[in-house]
PDB file of C-alpha atoms and ligand atoms in Angstrom:
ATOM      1  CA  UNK Z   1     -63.823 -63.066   1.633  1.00  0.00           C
ATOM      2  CA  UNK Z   2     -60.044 -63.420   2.356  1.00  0.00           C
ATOM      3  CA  UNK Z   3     -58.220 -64.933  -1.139  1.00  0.00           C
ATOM      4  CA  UNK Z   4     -55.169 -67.294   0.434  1.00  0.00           C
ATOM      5  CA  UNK Z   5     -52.287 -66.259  -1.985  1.00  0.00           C
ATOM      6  CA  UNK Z   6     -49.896 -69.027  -1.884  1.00  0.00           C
ATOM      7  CA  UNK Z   7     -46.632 -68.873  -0.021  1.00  0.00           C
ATOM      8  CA  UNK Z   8     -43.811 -68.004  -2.058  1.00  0.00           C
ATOM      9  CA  UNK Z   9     -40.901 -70.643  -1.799  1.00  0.00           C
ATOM     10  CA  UNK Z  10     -38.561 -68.237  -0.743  1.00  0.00           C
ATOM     11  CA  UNK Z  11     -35.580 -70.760  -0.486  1.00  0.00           C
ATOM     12  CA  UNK Z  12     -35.845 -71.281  -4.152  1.00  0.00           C
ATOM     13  CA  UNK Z  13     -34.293 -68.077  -4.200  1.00  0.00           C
ATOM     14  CA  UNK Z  14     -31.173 -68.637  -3.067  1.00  0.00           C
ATOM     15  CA  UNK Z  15     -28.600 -70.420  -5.200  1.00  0.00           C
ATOM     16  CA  UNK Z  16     -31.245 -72.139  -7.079  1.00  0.00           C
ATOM     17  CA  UNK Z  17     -31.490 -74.660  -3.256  1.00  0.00           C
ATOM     18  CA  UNK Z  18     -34.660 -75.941  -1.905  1.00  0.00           C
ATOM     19  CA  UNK Z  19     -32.983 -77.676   0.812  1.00  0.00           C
ATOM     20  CA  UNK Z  20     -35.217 -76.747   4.111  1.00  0.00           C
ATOM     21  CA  UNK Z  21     -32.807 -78.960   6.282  1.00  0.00           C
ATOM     22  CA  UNK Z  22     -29.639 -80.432   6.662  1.00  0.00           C
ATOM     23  CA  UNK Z  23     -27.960 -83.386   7.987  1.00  0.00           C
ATOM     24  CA  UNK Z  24     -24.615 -83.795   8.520  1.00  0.00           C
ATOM     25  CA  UNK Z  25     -23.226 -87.741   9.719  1.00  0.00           C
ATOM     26  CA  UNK Z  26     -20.118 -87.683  12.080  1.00  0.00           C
ATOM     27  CA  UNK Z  27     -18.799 -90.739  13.188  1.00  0.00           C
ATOM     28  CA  UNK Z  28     -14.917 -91.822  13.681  1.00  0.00           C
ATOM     29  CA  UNK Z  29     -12.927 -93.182  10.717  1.00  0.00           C
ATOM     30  CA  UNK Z  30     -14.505 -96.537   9.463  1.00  0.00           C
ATOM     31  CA  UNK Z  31     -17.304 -95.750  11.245  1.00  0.00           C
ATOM     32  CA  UNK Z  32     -19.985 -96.364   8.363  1.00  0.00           C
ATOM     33  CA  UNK Z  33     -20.749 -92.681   7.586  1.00  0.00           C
ATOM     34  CA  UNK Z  34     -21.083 -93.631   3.556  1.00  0.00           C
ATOM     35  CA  UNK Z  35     -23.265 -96.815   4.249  1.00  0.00           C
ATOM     36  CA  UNK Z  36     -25.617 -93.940   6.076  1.00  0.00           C
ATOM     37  CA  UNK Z  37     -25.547 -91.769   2.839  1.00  0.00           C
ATOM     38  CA  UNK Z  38     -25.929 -95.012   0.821  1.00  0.00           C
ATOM     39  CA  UNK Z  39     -29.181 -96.184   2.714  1.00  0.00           C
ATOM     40  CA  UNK Z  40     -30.681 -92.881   2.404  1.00  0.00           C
ATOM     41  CA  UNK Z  41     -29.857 -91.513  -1.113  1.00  0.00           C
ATOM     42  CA  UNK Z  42     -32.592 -93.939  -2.365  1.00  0.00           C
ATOM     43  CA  UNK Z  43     -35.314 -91.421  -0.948  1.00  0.00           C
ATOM     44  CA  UNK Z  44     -36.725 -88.947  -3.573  1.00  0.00           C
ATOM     45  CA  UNK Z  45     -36.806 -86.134  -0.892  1.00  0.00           C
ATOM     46  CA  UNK Z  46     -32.478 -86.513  -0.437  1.00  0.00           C
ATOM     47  CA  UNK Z  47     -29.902 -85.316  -1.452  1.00  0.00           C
ATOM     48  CA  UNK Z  48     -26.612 -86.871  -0.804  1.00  0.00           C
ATOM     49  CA  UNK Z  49     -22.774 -85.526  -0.797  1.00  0.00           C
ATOM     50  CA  UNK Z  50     -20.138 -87.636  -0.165  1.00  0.00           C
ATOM     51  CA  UNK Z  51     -16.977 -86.666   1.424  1.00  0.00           C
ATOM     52  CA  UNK Z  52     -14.892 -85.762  -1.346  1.00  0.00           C
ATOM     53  CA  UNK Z  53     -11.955 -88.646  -0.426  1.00  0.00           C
ATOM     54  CA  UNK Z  54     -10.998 -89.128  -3.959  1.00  0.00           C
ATOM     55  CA  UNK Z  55     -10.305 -85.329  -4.847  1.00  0.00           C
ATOM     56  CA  UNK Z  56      -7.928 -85.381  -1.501  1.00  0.00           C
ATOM     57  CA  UNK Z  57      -6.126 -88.437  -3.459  1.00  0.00           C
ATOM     58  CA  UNK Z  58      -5.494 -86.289  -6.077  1.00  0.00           C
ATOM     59  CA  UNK Z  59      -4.607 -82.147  -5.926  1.00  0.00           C
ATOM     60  CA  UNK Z  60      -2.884 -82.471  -9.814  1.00  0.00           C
ATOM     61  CA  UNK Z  61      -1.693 -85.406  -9.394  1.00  0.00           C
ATOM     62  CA  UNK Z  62      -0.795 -85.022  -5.364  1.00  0.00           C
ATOM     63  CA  UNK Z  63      -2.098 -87.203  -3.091  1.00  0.00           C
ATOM     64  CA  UNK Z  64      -2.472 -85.039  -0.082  1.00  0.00           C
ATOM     65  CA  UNK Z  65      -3.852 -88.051   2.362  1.00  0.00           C
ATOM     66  CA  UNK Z  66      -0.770 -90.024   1.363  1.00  0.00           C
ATOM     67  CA  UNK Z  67       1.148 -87.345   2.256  1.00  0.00           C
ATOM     68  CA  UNK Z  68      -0.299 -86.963   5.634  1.00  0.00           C
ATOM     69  CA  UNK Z  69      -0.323 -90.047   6.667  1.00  0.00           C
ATOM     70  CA  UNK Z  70       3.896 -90.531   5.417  1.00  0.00           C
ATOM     71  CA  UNK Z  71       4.546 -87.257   7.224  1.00  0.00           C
ATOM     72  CA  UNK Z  72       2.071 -85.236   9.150  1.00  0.00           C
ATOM     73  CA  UNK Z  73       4.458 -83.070  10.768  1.00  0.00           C
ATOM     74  CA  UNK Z  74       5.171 -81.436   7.081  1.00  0.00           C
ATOM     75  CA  UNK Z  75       1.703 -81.669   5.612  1.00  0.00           C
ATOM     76  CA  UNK Z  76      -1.113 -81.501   7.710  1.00  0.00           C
ATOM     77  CA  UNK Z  77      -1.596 -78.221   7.413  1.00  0.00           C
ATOM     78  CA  UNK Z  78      -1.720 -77.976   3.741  1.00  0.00           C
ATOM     79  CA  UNK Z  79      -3.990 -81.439   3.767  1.00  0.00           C
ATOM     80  CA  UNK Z  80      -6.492 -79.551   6.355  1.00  0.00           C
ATOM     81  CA  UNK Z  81      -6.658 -76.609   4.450  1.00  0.00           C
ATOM     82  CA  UNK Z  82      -8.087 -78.529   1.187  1.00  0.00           C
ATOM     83  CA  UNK Z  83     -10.261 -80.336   3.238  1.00  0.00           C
ATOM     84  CA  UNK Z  84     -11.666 -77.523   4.736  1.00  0.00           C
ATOM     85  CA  UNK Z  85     -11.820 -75.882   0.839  1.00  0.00           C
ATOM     86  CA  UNK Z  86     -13.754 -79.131  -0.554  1.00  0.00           C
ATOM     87  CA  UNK Z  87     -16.086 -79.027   2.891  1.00  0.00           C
ATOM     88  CA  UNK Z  88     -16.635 -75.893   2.329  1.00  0.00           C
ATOM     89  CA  UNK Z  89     -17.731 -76.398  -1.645  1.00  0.00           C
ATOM     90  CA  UNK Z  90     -20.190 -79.450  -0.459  1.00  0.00           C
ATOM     91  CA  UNK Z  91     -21.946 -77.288   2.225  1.00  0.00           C
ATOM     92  CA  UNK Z  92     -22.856 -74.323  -0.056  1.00  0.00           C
ATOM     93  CA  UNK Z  93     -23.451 -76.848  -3.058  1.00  0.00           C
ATOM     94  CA  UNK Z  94     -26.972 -76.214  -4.295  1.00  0.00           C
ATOM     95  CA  UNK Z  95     -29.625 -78.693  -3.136  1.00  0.00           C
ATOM     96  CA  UNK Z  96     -32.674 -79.682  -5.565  1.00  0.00           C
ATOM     97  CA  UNK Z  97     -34.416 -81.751  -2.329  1.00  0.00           C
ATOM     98  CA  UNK Z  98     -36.134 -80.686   0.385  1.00  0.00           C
ATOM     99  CA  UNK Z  99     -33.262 -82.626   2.707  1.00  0.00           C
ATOM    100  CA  UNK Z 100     -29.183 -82.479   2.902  1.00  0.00           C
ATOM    101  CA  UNK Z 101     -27.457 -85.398   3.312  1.00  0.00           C
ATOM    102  CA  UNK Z 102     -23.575 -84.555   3.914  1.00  0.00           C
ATOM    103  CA  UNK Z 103     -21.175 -87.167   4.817  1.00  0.00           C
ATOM    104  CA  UNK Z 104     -18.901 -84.732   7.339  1.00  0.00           C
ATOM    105  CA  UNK Z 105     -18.970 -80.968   7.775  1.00  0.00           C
ATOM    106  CA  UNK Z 106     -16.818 -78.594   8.303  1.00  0.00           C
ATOM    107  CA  UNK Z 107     -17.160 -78.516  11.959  1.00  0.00           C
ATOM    108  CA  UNK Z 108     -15.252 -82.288  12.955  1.00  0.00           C
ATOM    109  CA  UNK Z 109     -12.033 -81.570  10.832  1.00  0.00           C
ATOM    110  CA  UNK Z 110     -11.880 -78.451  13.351  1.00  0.00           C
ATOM    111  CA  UNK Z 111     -12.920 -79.951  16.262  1.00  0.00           C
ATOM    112  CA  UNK Z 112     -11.408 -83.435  15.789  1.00  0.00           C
ATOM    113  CA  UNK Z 113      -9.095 -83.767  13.165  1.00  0.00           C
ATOM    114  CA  UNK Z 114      -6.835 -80.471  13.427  1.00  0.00           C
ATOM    115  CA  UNK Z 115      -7.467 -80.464  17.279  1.00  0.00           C
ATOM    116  CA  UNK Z 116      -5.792 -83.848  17.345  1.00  0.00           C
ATOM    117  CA  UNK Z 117      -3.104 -82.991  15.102  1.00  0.00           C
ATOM    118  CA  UNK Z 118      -2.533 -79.831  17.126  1.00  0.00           C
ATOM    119  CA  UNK Z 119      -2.410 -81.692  20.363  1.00  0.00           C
ATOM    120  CA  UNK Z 120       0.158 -84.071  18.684  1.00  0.00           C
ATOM    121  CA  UNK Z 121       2.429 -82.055  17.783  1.00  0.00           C
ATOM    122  CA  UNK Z 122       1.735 -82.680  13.637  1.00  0.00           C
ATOM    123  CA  UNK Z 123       1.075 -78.729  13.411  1.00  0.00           C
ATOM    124  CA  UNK Z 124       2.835 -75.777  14.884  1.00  0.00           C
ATOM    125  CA  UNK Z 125       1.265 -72.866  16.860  1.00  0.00           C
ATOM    126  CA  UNK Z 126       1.142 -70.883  13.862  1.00  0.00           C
ATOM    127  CA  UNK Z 127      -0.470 -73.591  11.263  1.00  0.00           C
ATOM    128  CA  UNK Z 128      -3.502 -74.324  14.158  1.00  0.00           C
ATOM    129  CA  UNK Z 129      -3.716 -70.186  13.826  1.00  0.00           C
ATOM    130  CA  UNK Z 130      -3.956 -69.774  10.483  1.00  0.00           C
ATOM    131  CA  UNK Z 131      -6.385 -72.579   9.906  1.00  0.00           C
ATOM    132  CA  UNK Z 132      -8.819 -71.631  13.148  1.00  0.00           C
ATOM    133  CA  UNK Z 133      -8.912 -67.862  11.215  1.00  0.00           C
ATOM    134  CA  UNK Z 134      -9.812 -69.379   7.939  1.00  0.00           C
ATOM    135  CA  UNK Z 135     -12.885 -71.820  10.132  1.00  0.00           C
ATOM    136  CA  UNK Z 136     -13.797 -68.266  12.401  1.00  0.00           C
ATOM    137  CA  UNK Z 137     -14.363 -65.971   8.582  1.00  0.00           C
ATOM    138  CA  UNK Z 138     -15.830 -69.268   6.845  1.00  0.00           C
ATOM    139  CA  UNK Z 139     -18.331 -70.154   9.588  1.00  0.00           C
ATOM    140  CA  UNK Z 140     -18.926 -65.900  10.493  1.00  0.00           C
ATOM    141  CA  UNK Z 141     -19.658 -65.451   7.037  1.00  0.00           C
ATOM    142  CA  UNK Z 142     -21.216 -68.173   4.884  1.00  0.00           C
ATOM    143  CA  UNK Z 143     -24.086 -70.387   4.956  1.00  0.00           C
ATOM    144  CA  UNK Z 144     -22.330 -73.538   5.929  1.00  0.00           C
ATOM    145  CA  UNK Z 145     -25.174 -74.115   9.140  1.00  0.00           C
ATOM    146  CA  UNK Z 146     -26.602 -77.706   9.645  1.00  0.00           C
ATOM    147  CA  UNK Z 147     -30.110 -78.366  11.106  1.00  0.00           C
ATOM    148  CA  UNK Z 148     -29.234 -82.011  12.818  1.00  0.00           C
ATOM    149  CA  UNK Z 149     -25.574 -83.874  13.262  1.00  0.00           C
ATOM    150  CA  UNK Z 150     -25.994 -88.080  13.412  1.00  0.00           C
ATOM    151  CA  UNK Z 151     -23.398 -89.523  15.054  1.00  0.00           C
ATOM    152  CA  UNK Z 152     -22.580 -93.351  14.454  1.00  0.00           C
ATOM    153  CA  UNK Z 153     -21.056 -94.012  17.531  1.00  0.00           C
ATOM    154  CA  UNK Z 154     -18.327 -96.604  17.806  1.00  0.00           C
ATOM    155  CA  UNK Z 155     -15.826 -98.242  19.635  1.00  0.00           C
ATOM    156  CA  UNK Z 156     -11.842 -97.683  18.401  1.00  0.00           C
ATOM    157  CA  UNK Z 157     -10.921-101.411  18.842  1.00  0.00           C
ATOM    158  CA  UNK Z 158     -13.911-102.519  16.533  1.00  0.00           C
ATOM    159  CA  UNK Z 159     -12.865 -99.700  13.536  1.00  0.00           C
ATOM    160  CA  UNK Z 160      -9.157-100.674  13.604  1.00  0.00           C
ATOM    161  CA  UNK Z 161     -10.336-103.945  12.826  1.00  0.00           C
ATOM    162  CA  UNK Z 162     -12.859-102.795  10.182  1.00  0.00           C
ATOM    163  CA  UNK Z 163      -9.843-100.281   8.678  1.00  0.00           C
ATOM    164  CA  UNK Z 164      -7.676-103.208   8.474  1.00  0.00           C
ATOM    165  CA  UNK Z 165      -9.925-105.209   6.444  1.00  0.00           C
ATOM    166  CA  UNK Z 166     -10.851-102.560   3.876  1.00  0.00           C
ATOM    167  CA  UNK Z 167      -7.159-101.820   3.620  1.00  0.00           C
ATOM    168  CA  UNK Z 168      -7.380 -98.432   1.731  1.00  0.00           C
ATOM    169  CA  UNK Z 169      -3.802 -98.192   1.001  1.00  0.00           C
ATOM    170  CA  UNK Z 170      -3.600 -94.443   2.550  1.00  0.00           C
ATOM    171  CA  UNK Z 171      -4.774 -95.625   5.946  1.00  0.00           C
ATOM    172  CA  UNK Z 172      -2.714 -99.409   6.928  1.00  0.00           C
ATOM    173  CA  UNK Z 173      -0.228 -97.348   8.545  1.00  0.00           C
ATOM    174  CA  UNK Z 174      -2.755 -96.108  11.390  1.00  0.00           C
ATOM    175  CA  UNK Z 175      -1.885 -96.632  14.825  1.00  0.00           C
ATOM    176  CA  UNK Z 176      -4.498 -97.556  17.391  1.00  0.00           C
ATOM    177  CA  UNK Z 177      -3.421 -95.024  19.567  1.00  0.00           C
ATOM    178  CA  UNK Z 178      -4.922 -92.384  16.367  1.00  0.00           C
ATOM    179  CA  UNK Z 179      -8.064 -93.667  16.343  1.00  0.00           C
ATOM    180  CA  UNK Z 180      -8.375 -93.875  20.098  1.00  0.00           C
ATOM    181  CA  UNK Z 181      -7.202 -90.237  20.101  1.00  0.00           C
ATOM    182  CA  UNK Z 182      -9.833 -89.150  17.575  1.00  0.00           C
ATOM    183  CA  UNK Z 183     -12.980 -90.803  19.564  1.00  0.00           C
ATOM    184  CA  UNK Z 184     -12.177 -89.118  22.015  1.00  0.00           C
ATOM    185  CA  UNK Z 185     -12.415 -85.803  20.363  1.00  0.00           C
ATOM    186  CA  UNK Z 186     -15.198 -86.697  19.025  1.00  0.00           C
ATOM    187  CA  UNK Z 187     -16.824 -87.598  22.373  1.00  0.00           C
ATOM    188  CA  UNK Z 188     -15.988 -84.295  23.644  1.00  0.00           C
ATOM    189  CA  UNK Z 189     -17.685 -82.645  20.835  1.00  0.00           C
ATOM    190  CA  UNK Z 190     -20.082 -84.587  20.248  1.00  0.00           C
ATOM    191  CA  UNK Z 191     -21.409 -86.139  23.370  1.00  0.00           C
ATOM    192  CA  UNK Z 192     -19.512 -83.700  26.046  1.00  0.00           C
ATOM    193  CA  UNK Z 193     -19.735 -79.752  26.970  1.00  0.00           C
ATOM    194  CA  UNK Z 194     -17.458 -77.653  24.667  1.00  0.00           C
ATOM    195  CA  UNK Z 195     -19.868 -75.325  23.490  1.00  0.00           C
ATOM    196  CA  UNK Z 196     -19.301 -75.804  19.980  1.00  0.00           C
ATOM    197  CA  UNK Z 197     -22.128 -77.639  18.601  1.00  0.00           C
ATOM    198  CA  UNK Z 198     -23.747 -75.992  15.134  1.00  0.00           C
ATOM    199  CA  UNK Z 199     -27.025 -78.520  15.900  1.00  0.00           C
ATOM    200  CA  UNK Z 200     -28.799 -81.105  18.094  1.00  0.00           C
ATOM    201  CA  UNK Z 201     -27.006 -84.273  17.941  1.00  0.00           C
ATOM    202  CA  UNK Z 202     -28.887 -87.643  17.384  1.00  0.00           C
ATOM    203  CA  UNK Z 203     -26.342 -90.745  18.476  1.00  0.00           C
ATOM    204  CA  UNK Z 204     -26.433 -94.368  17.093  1.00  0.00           C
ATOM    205  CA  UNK Z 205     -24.981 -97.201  18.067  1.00  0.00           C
ATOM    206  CA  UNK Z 206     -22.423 -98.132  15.344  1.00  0.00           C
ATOM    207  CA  UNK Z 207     -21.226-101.037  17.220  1.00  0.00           C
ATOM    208  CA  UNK Z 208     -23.167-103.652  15.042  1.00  0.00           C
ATOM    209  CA  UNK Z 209     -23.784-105.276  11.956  1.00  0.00           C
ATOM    210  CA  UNK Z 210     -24.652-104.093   8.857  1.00  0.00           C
ATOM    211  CA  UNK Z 211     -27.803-105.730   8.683  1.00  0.00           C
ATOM    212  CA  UNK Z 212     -28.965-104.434  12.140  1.00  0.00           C
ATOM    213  CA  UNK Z 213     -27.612-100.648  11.216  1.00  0.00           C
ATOM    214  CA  UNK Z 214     -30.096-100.839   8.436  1.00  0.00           C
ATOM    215  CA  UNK Z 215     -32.579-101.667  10.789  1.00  0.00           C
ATOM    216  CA  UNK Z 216     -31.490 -98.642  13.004  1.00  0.00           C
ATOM    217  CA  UNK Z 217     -31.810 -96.652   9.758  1.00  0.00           C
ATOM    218  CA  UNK Z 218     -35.099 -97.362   9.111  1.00  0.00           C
ATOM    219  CA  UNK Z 219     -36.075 -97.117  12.559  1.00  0.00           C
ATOM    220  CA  UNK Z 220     -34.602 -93.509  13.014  1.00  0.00           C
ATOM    221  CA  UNK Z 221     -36.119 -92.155   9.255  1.00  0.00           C
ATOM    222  CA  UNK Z 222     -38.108 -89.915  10.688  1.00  0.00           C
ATOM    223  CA  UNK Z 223     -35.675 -87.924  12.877  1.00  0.00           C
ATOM    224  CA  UNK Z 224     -33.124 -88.128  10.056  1.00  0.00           C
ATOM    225  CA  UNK Z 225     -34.933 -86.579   7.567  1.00  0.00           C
ATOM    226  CA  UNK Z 226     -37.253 -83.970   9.668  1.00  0.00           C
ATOM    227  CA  UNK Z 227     -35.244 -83.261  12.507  1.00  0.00           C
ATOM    228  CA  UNK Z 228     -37.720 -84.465  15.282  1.00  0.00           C
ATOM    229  CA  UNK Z 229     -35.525 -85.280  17.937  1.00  0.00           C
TER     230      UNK Z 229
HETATM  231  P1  TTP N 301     -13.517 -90.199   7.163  1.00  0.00           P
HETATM  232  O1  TTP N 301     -13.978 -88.799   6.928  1.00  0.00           O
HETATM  233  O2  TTP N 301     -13.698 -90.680   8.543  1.00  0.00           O
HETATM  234  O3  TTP N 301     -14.254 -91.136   6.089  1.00  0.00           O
HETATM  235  P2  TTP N 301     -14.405 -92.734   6.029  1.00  0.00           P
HETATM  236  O4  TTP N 301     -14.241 -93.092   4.580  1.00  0.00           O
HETATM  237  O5  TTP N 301     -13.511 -93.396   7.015  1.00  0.00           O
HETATM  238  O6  TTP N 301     -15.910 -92.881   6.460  1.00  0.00           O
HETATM  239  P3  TTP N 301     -16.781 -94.180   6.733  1.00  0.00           P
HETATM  240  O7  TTP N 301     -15.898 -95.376   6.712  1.00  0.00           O
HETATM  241  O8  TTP N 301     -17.403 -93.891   8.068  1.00  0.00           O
HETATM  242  O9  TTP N 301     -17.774 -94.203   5.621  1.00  0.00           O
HETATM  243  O10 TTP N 301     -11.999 -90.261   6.762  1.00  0.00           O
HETATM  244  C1  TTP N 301     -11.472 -90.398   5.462  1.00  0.00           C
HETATM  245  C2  TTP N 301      -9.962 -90.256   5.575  1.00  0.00           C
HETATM  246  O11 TTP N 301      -9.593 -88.887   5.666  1.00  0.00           O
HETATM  247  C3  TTP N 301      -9.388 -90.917   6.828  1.00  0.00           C
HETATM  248  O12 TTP N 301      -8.133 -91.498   6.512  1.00  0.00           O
HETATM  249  C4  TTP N 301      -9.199 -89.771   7.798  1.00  0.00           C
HETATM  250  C5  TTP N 301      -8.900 -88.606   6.884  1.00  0.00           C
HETATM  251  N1  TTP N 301      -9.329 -87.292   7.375  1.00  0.00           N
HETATM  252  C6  TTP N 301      -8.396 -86.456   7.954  1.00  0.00           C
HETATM  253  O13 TTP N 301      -7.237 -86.842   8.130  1.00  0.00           O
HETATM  254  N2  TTP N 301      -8.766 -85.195   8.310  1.00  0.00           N
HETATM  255  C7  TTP N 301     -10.049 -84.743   8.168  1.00  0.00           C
HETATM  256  O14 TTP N 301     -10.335 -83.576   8.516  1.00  0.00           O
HETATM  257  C8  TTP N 301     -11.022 -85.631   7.607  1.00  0.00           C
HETATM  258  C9  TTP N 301     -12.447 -85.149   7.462  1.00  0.00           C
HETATM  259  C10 TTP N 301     -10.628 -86.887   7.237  1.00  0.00           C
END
């Protein structure tokens, strides 16, 4: 008779991570990535990593957002550059659950953020350069994939409201025009034909209440957690 040995976890093997799939939630400013990440870090079988805001806030004692925001034109570049250094930490960050939760990736500061910023004018020919070298050798040569992207769709008019009433200091100074901007890069990317998808893309509404996102949440567990789309 034929003994079954049992399958060796091979994942385990690598950086200590079980993590057999990962989620990454995209979704314009506002948009209610960290109420996602809140909903679902009660399950046993997730893991959750929040964006790492508050270590943008403060490089020594710099607050590189701050400095963005006052003047883009002489520090987007070096505030892209950490945030593609801390995005780059969360996505190779061990895992001890069979599911990655990550609020971002890597993949919308390069197609949204620095794309906009780019297109406006707030970096030079040479900045975009440098930084699209440092996303070609990250995303050639580490393990920064993603199994599924959610996207918490939204309308711009609804988040500048929704920006202006959580008033994090950083952000009051954000024009409509940004935000409008920004969904549509993230349409493109998301929703459109550019090519540069890392996964299959699940969309949700954002457009509504908390109360009925949380029922969305629920409703969508499934494809969240396990992928089937
Ligand atoms: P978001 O990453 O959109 O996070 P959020 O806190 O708005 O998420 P949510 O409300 O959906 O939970 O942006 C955080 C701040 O960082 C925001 O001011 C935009 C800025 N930012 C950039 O300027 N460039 C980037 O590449 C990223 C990822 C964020």
């Amino acid at each position: 008779t034929r003994i079954e040995l049992p399958r060796p976890d091979y994942t385990m093997l690598l950086n200590g991570s079980k993590a057999r799939f990962t989620v990454c939630v995209e979704g314009n400013i506002g948009s209610g990535k960290s109420t996602l990440l809140n909903h679902f870090s009660k399950f046993s079988d997730v893991q959750t990593f929040q964006e790492p805001v508050q270590k943008w806030r403060d490089v020594k004692g710099n607050n590189l957002l701050a400095l963005m925001y006052e003047d883009p034109k002489r520090w987007a570049h070096t505030f892209q550059a950490y945030v593609q250094m801390t995005m780059v930490e969360q996505h190779l960050q061990p895992c001890q659950a069979p599911v990655k939760l990550l609020e971002r990736s890597l993949y919308s500061g390069r197609h949204c953020f620095v794309e906009n910023l780019y297109k406006s004018g707030k970096m030079t020919n040479a900045e975009y350069t440098v930084y699209c070298e440092w996303f070609k050798v990250i995303t050639q040569n580490l393990d920064v994939g993603v199994d599924l992207i959610v996207y918490l769709r939204t309308d711009p008019d609804l988040l500048h409201a929704r920006i202006k009433q959580r008033a994090r200091c950083e952000e009051l100074t954000i024009p409509f025009h940004y935000l409008s901007d920004l969904h549509s890069l993230h349409e493109d990317w998301l929703m459109g034909t550019t090519g540069s998808l890392p996964a299959p893309v699940l969309v949700l509404d954002a457009n509504d209440t908390l109360a009925n996102m949380f029922k969305k949440f629920e409703e969508h567990t499934s494809e969240i957690l396990c992928g089937k789309l």
